[in-house]
Coordinates of C-alpha atoms and ligand atoms in Angstrom, one line a residue:
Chain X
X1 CA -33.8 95.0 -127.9
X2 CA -37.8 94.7 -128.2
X3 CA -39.8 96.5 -130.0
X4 CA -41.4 99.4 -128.9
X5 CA -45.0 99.9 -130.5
X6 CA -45.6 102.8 -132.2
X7 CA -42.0 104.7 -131.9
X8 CA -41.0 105.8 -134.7
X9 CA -37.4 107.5 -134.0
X10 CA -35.6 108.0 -137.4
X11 CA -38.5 108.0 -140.1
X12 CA -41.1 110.7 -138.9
X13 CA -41.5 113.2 -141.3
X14 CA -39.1 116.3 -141.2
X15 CA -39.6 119.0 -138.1
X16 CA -41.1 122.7 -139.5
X17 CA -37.9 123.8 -136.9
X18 CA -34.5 124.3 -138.2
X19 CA -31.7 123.6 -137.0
X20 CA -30.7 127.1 -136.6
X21 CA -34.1 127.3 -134.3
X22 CA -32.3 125.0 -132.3
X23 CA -29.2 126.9 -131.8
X24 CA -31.0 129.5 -130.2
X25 CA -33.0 127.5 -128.2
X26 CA -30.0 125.5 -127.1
X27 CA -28.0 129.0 -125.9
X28 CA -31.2 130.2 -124.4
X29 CA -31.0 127.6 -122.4
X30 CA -27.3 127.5 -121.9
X31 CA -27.0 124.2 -123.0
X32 CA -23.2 122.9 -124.2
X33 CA -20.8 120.4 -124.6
X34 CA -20.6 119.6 -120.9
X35 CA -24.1 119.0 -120.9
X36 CA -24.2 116.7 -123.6
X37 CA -21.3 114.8 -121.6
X38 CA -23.8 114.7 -118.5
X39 CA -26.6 113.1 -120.2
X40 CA -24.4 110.7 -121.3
X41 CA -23.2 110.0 -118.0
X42 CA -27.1 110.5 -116.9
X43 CA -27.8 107.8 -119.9
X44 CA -25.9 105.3 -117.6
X45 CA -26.9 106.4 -114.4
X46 CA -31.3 105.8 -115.6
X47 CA -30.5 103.3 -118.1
X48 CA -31.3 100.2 -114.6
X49 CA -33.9 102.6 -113.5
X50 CA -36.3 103.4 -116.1
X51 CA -39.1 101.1 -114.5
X52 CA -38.7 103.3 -111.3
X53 CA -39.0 106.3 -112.7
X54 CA -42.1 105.6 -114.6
X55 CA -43.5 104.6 -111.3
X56 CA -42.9 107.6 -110.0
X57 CA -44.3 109.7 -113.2
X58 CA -47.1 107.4 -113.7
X59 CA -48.4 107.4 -110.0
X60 CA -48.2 111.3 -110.3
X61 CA -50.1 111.3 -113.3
X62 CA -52.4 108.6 -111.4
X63 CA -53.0 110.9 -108.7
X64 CA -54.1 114.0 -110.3
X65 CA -57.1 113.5 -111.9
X66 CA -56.9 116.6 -114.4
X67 CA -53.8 114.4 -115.8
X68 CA -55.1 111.1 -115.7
X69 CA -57.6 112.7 -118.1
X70 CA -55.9 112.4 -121.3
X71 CA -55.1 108.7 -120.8
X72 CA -59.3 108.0 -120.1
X73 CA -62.2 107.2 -122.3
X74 CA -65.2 109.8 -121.7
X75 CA -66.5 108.4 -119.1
X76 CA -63.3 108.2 -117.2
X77 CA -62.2 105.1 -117.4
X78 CA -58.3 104.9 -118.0
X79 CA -57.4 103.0 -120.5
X80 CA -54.7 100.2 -119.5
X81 CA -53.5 99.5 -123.1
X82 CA -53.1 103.1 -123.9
X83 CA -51.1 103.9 -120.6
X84 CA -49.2 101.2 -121.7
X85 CA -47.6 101.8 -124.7
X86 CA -47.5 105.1 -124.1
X87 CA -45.4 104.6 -120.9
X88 CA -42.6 102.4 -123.1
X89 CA -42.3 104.9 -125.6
X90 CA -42.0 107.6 -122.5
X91 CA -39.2 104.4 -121.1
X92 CA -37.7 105.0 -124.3
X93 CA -37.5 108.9 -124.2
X94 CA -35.9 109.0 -120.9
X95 CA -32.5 107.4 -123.0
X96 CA -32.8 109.4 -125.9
X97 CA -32.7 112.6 -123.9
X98 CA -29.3 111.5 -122.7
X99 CA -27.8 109.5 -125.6
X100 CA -29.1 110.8 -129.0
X101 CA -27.4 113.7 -130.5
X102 CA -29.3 116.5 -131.3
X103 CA -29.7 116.4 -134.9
X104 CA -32.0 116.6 -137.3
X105 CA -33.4 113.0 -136.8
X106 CA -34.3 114.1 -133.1
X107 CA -35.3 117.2 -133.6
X108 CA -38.2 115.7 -136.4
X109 CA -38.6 113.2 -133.7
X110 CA -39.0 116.0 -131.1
X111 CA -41.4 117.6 -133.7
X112 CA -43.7 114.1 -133.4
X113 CA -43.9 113.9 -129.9
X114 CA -45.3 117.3 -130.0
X115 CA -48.1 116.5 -132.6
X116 CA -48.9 113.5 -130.4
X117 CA -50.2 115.7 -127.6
X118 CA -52.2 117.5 -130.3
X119 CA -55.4 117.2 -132.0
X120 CA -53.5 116.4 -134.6
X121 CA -51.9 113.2 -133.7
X122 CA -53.1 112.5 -130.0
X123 CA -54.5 108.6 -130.0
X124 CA -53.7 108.0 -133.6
X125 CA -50.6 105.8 -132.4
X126 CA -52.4 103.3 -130.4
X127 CA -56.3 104.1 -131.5
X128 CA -57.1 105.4 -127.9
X129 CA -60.6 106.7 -127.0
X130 CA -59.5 109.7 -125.2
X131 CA -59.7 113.3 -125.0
X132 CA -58.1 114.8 -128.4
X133 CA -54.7 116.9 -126.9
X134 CA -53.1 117.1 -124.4
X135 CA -53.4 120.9 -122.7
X136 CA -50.4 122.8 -123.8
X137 CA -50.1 124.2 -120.2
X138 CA -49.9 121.1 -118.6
X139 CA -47.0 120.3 -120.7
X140 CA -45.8 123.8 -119.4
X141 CA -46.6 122.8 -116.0
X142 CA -45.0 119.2 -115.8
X143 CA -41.5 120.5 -116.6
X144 CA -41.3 121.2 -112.8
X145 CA -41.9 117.2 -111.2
X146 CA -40.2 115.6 -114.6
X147 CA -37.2 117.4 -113.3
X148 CA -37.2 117.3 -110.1
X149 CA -38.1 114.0 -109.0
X150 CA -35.6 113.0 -111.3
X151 CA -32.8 114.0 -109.1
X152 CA -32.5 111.2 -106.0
X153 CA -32.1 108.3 -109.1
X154 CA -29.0 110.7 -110.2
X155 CA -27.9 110.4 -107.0
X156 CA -28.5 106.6 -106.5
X157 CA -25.3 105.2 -107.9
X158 CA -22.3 107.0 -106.2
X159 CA -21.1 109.6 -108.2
X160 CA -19.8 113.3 -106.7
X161 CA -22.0 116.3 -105.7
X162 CA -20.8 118.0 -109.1
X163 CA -21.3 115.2 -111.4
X164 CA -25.2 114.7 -110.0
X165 CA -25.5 118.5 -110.2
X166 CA -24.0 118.5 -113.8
X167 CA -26.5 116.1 -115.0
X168 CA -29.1 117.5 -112.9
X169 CA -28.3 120.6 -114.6
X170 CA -28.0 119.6 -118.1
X171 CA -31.6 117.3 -117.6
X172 CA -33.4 120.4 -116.4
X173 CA -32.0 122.6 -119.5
X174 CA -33.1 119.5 -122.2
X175 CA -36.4 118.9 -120.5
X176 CA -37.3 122.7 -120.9
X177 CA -35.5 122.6 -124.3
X178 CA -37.5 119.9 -125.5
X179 CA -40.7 121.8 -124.0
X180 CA -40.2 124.3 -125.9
X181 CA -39.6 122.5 -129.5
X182 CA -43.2 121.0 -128.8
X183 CA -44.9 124.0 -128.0
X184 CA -44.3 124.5 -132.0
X185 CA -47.2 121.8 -132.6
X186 CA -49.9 123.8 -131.1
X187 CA -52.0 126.4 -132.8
X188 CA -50.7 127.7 -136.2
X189 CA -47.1 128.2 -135.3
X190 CA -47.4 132.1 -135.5
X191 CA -45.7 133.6 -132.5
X192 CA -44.1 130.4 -131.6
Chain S
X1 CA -42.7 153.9 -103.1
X2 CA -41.5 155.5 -106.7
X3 CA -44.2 154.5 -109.7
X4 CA -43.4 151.9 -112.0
X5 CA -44.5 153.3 -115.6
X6 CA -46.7 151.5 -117.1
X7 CA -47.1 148.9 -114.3
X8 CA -50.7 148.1 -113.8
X9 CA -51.4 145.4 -111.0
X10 CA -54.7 145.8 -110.0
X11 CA -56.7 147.6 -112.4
X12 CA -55.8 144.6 -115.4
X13 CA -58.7 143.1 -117.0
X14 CA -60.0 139.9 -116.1
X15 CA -57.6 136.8 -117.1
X16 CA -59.5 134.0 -119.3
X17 CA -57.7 131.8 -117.2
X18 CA -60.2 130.6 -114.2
X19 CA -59.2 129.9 -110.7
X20 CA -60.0 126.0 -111.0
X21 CA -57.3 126.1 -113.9
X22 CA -54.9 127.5 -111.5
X23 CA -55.9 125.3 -108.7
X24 CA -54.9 122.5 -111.1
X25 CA -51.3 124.2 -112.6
X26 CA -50.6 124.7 -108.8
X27 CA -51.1 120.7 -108.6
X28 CA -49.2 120.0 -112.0
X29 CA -46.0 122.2 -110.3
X30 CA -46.6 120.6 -106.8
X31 CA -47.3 124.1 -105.6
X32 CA -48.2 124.0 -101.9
X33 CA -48.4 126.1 -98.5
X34 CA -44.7 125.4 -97.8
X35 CA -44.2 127.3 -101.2
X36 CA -45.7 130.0 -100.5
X37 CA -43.9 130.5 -97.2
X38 CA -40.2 130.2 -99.0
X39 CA -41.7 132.7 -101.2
X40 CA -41.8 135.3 -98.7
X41 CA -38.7 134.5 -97.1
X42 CA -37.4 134.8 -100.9
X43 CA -39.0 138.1 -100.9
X44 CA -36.9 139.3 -98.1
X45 CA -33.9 138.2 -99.2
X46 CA -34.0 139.1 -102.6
X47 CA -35.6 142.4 -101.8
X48 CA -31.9 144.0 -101.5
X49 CA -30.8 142.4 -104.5
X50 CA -33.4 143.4 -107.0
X51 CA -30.8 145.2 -109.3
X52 CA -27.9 142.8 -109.1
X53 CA -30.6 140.0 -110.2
X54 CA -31.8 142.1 -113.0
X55 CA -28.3 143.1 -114.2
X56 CA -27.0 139.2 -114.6
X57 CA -30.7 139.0 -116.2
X58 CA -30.3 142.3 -118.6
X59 CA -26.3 140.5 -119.2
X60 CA -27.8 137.4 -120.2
X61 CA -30.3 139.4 -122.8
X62 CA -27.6 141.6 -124.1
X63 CA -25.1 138.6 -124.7
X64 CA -27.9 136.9 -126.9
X65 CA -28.8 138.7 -130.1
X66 CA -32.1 136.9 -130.6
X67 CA -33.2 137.9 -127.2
X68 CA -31.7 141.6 -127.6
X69 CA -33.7 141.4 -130.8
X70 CA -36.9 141.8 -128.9
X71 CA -35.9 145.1 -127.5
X72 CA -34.4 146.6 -130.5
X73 CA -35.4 149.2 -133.7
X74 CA -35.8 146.7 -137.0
X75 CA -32.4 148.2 -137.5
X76 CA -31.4 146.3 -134.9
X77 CA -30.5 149.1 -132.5
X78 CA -31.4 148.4 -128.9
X79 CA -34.3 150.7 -127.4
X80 CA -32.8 151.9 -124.2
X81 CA -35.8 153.7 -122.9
X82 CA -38.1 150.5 -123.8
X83 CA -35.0 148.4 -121.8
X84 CA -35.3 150.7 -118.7
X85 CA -39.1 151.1 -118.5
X86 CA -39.4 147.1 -119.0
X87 CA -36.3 146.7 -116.5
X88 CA -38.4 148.4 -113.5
X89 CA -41.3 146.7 -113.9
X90 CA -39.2 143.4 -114.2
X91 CA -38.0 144.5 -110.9
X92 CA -41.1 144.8 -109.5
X93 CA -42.1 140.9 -110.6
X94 CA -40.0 139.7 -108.6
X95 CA -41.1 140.9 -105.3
X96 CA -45.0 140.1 -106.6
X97 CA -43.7 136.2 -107.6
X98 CA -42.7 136.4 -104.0
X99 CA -45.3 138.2 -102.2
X100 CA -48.3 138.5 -103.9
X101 CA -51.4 135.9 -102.6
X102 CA -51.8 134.0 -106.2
X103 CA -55.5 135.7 -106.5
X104 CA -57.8 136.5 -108.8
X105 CA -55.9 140.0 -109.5
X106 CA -52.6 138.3 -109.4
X107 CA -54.5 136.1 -112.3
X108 CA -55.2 139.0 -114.2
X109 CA -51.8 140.6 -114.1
X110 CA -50.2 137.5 -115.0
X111 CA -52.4 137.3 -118.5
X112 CA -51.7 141.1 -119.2
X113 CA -47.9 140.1 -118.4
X114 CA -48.6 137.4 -121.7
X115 CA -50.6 139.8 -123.6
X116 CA -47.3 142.2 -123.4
X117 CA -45.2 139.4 -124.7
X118 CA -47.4 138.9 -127.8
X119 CA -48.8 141.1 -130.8
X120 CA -51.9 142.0 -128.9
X121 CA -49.8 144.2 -126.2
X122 CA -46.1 143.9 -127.0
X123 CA -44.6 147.6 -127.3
X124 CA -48.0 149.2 -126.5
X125 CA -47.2 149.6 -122.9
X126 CA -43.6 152.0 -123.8
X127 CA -44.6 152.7 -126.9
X128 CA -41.9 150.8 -128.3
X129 CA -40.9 150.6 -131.9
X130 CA -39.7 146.9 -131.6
X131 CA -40.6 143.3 -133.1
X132 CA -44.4 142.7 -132.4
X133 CA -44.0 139.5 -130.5
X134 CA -41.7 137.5 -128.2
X135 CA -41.4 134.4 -129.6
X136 CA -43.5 131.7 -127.2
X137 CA -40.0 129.1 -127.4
X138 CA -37.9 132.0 -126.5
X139 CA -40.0 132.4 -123.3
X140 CA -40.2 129.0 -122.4
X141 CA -36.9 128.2 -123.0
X142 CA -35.7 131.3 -120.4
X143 CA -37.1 129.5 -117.6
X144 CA -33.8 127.9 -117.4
X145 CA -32.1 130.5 -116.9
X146 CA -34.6 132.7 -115.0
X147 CA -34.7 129.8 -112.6
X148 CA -31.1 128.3 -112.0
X149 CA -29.4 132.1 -111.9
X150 CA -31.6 132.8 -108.5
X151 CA -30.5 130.3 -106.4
X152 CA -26.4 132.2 -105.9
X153 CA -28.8 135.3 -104.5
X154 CA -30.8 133.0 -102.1
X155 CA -27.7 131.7 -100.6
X156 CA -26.2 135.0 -99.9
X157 CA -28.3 136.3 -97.0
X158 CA -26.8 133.5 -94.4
X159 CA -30.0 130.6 -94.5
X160 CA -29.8 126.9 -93.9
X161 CA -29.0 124.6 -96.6
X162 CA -33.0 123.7 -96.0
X163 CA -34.0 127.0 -96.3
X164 CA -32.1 128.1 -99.6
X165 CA -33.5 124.7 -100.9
X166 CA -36.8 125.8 -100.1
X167 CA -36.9 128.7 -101.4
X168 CA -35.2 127.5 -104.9
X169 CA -37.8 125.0 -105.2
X170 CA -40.6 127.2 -105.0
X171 CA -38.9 130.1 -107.2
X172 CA -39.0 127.2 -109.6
X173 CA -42.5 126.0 -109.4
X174 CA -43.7 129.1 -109.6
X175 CA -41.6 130.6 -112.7
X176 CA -43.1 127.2 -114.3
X177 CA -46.5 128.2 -113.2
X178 CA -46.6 131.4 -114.7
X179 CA -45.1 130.7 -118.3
X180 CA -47.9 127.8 -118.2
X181 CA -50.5 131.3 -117.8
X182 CA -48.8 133.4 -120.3
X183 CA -49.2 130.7 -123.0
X184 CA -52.5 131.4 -122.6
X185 CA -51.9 134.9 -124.2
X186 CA -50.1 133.2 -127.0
X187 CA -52.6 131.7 -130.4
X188 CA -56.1 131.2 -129.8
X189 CA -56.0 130.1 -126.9
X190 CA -57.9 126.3 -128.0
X191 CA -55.5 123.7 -127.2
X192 CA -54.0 125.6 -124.2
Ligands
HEM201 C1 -42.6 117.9 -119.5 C2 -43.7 117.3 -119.8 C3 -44.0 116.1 -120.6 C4 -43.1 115.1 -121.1 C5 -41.5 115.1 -120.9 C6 -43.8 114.2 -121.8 C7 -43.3 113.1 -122.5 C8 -44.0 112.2 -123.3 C9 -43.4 111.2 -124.2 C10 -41.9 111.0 -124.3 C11 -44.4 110.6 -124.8 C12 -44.3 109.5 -125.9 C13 -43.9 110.1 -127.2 C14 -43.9 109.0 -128.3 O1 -45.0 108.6 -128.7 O2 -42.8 108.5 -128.6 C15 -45.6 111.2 -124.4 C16 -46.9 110.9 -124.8 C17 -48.0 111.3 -124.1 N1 -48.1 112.2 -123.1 FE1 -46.6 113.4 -122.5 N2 -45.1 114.5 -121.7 C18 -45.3 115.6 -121.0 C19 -46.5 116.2 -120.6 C20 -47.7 115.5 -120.6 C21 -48.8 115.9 -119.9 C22 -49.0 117.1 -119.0 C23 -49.8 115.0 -120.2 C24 -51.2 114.9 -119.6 C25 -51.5 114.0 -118.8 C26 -49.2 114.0 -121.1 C27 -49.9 113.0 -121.6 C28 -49.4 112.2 -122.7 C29 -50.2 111.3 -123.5 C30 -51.7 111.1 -123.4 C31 -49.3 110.7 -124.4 C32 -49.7 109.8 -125.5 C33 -50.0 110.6 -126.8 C34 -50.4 109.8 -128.0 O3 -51.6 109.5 -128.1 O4 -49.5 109.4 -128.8 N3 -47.9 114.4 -121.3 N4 -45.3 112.2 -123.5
HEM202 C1 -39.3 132.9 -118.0 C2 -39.2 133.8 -119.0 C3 -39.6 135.3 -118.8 C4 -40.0 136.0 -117.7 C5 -40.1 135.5 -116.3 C6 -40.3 137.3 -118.2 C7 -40.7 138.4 -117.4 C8 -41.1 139.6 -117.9 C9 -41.8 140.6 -117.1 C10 -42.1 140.5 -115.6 C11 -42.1 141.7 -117.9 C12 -42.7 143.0 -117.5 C13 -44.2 142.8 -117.4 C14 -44.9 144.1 -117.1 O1 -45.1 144.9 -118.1 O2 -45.3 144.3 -115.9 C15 -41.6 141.3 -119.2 C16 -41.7 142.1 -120.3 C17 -41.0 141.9 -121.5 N1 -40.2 140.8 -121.7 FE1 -40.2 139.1 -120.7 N2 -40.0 137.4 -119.5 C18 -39.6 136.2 -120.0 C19 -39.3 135.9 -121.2 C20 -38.9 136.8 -122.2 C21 -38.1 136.6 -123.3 C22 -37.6 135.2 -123.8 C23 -38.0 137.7 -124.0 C24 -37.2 138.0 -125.2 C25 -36.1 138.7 -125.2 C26 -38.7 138.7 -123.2 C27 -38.8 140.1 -123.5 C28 -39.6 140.9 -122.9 C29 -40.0 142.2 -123.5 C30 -39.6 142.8 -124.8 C31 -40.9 142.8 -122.6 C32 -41.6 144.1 -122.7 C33 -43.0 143.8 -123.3 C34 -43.8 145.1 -123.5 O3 -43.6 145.7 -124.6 O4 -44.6 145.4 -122.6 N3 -39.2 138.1 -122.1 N4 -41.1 140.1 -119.2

């Protein structure tokens, strides 16, 4: 195992969401014990193809200049080292939405990532000279192509229509789960 | 044409939100020309099936007490006048997610849409004596469920495996799209 710079899964300080928060969330979203058995199967199915599908996110992100934004300096120059880092840490996250348990360790960890695309903790990580959060409506908006491009690599190593569907299924419920368990990191937490 | 109480498409006030921010959500949820074609097809064949839609909708709310919550007395006792008024314009979203051009009045119905999901408008509309808010999580985390209950009522009007796809792709986008817009209702507004 390397090192991964700047993740700090299993020591960031403790989420403002309970547990019982997360129940909710997690029926709101209809997500079970069969979907915790398809991301573990989806945990095996990404764990060879991480690099391509960080291609995929990254050239999206490349191509769309109001998302390439938050990874540039002022004058809009991207920043290599930043996209970098970033993009093992994201490596990282792609196996933690199918193999951790959904605890209290991940959920301060979920609380973490969300201050990371705030003014409150955006470029602190890596001492980036970009713009200071990340809009909460892209993060809103990006829950489409994070799930669905993930869906041919689910598909890419021979398993039935219902097993891709199942993990397809239970990827689409996390991604929006986790969404929403970020969302708690903007503004003053009011009517979140 | 019966009137929708309280439905007021076209006369809203101006959305916050500009039309360059929605050209670049439409990019973040891939949101294209071939969308907007499955959308009307969508229309049509959802158009019969407005109530059998809302009632797995209305059974999803009613099954989960911290979504019932929202429509209920602080004793806790549903408001079946607020559920019906809110149910018919509910109704009435659907056909606009299909059919509407994504304009600048659509723009401005879809920020008085999250105005009515927050303290500045929630209850206002029905004169409802429920919780002042609709907890932002709560509405991000029913795009799961707003999203993967369509697609049984796409496939029941006899289209292609294509078509159904098609149409289930852009239902999705654009559910994504518009909970990106009503977080703009939601705090104030900075980091959005
Ligand atoms: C569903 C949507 C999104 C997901 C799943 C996602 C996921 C992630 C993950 C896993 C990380 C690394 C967290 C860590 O430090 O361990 C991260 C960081 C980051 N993301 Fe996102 N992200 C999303 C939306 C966006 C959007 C729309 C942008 C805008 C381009 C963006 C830009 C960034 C940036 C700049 C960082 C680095 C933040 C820092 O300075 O620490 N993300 N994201
Ligand atoms: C993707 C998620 C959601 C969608 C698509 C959605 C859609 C809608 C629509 C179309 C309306 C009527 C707007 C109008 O007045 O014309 C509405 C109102 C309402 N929704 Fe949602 N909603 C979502 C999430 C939620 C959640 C999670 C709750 C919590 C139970 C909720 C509770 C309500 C309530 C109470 C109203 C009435 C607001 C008022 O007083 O005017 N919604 N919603």
């Amino acid at each position: 195992m390397t090192v991964i710079e700047g993740y700090t899964y299993g020591s960031a300080a403790s989420s403002p969401v309970t547990l019982d928060d997360l129940k909710d969330l997690r029926a709101s979203v209809l997500f079970g014990p069969e979907d915790e058995a398809a991301l573990r199967l989806a945990g095996d199915v990404l764990e060879s193809q991480v690099e391509d599908v960080l291609d995929v996110w990254y050239g999206f992100v490349g191509a769309n200049p109001h998302l390439l934004a938050s990874f540039s300096t002022p004058e809009g120059q991207p920043v290599d080292q930043y996209l970098a880092r970033v993009r093992a840490r994201f490596g990282q996250w792609i196996l933690d939405t199918c193999r951790r348990p959904y605890d209290q360790s991940w959920l301060d960890y979920q609380h973490e990532i969300g201050l990371r695309h705030t003014t409150a903790k955006k470029n602190h990580t890596d001492s980036a000279n970009a713009p200071s959060y990340v809009a909460l409506r892209h993060v809103i908006g990006l829950i489409y192509p994070i799930t669905a491009t993930i869906r041919p690599f689910l598909e890419r190593k021979g398993h039935s229509a219902e097993q891709v569907e199942a993990m397809f299924q239970a990827w689409f419920k996390s991604v929006v789960l986790q969404v929403a368990l970020w969302a708690r990191a903007y503004g003053d937490g009011k009517e979140w």
